C-alpha atoms as an extended CHARMM CRD file, in Angstrom:
* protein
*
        80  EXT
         1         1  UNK       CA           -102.5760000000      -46.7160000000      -12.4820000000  PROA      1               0.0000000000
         2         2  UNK       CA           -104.6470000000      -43.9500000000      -13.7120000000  PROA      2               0.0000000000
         3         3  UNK       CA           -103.8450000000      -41.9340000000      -16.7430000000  PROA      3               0.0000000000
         4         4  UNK       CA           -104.1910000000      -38.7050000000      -14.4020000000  PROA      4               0.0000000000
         5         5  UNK       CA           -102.0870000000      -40.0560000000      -11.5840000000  PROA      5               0.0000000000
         6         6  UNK       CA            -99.2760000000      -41.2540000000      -14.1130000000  PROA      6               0.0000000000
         7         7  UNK       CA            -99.3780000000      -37.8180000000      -15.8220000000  PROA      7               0.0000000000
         8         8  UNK       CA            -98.4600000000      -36.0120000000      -12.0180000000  PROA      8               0.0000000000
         9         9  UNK       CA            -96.1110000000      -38.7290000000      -11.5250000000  PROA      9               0.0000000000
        10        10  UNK       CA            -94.1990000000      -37.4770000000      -14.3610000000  PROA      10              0.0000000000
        11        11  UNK       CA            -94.2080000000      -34.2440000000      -14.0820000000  PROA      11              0.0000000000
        12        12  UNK       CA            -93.1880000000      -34.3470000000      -10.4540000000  PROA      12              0.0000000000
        13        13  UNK       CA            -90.3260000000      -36.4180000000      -11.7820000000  PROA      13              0.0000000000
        14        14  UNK       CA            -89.4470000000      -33.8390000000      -14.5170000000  PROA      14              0.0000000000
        15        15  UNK       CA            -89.9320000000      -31.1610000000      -11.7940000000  PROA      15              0.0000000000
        16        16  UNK       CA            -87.1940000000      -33.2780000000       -9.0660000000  PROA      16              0.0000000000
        17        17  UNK       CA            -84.5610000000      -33.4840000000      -12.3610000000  PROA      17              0.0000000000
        18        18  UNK       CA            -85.0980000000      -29.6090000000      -13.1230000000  PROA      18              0.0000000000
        19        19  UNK       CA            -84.3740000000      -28.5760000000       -9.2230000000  PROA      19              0.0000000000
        20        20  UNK       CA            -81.5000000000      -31.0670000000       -8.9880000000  PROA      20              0.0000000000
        21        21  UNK       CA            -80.0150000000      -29.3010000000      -12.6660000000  PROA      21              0.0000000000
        22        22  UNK       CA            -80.4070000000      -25.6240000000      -10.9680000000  PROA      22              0.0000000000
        23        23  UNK       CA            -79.3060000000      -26.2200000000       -7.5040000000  PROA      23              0.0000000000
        24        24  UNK       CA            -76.1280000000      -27.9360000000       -8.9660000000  PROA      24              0.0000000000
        25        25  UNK       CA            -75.8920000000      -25.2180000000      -11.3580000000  PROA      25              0.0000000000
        26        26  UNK       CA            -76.0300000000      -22.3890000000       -8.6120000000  PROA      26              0.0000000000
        27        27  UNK       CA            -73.4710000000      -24.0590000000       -6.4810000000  PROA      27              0.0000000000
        28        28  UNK       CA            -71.2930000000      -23.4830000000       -9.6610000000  PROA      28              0.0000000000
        29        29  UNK       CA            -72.4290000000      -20.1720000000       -9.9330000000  PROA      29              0.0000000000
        30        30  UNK       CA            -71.4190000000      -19.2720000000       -6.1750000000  PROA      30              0.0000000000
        31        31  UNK       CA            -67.8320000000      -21.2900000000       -6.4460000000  PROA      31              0.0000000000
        32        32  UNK       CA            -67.1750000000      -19.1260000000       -9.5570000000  PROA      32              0.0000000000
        33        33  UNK       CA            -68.8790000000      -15.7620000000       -7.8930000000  PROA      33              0.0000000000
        34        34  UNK       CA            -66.7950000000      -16.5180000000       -4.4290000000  PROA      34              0.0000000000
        35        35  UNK       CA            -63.4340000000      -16.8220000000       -6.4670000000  PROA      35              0.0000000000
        36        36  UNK       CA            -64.2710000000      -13.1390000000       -7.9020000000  PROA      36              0.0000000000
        37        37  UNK       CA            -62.8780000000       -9.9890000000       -7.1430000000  PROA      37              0.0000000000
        38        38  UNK       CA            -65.7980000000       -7.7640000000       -7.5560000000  PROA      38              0.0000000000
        39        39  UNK       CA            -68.3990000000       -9.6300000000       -5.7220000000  PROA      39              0.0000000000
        40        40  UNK       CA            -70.1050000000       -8.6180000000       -2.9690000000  PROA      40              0.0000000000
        41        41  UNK       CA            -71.3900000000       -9.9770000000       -0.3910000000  PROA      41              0.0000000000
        42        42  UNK       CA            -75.2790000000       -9.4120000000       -1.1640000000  PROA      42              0.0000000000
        43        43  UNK       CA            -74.8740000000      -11.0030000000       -4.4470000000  PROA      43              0.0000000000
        44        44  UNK       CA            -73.4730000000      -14.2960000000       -2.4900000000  PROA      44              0.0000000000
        45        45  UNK       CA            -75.8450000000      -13.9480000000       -0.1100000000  PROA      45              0.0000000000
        46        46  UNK       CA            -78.5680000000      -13.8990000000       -2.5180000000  PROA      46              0.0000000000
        47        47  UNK       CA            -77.2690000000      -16.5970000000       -4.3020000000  PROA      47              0.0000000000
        48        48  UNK       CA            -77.1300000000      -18.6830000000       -1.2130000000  PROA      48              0.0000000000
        49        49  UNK       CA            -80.8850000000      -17.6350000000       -0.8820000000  PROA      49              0.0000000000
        50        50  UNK       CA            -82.4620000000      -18.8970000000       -4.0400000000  PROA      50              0.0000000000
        51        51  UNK       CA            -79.8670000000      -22.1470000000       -3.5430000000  PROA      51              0.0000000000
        52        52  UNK       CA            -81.7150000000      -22.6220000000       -0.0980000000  PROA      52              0.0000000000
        53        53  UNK       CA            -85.2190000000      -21.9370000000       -1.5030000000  PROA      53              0.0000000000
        54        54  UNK       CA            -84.8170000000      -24.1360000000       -4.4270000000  PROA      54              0.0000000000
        55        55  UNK       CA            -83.3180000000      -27.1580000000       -2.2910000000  PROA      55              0.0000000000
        56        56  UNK       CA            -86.5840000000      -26.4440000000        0.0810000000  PROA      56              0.0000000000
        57        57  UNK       CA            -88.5460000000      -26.7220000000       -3.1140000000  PROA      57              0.0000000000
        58        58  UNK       CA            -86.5090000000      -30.0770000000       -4.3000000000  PROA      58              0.0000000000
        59        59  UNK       CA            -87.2570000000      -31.5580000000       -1.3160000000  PROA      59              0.0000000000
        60        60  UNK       CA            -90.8470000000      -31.0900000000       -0.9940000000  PROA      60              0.0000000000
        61        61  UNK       CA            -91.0270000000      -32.6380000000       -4.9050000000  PROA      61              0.0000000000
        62        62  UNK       CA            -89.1070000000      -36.0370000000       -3.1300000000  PROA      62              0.0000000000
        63        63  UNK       CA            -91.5800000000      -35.9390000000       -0.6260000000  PROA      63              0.0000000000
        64        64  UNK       CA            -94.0200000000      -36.3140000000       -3.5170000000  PROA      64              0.0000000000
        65        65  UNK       CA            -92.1310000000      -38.5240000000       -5.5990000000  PROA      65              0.0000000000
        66        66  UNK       CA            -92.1170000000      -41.1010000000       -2.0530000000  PROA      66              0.0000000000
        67        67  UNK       CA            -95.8560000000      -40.1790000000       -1.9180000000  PROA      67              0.0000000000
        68        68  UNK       CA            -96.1970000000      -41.8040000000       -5.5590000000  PROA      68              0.0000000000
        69        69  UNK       CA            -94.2160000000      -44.8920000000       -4.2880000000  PROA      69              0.0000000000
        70        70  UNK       CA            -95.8230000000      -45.3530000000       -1.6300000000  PROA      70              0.0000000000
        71        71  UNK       CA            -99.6120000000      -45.0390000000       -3.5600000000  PROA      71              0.0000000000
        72        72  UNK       CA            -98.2770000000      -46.5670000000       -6.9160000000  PROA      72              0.0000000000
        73        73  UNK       CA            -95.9120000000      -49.0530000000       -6.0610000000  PROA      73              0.0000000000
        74        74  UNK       CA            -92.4530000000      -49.7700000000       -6.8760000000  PROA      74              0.0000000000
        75        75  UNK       CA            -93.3890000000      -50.4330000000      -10.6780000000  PROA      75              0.0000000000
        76        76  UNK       CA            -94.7050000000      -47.0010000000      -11.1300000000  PROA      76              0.0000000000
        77        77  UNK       CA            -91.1210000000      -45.1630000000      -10.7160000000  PROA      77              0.0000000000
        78        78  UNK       CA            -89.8850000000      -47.0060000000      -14.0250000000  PROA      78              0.0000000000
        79        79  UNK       CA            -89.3930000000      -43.6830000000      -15.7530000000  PROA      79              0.0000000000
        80        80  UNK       CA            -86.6880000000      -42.5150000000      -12.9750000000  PROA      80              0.0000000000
């Protein structure tokens, strides 16, 4: 595999870990913000926003991380 094409691989990898960290820590976020007395309901529904957004974002990067699988091979996922 090329240098440049293991580089992306990587960092698409780094990027899927990162979304997976934030989305999980959002749905914390919203649990605690939902239990709350002085929420309101633009705060949870922005929330709920960048949740969605990020998730469309996450799934885009395991669209790419398949793409790399598919291209690559099953050896060249070794750093998931």
């Amino acid at each position: 595999m090329s240098f440049v094409l293991e580089k992306q691989q990587q960092n698409v990898l780094k990027a899927l870990h990162a979304y997976q960290a934030e989305i999980a820590e959002i749905e914390g976020q919203l649990r605690l913000r939902a239990m709350a007395n002085d929420v309101s309901d633009r705060e949870l529904a922005l929330l709920r926003r960048l949740k969605a957004e990020k998730s469309e974002i996450l799934y885009r990067y395991e669209n790419l991380r398949h793409a790399f699988k598919a291209i690559l091979g099953e050896s060249s996922i070794a750093a998931e």
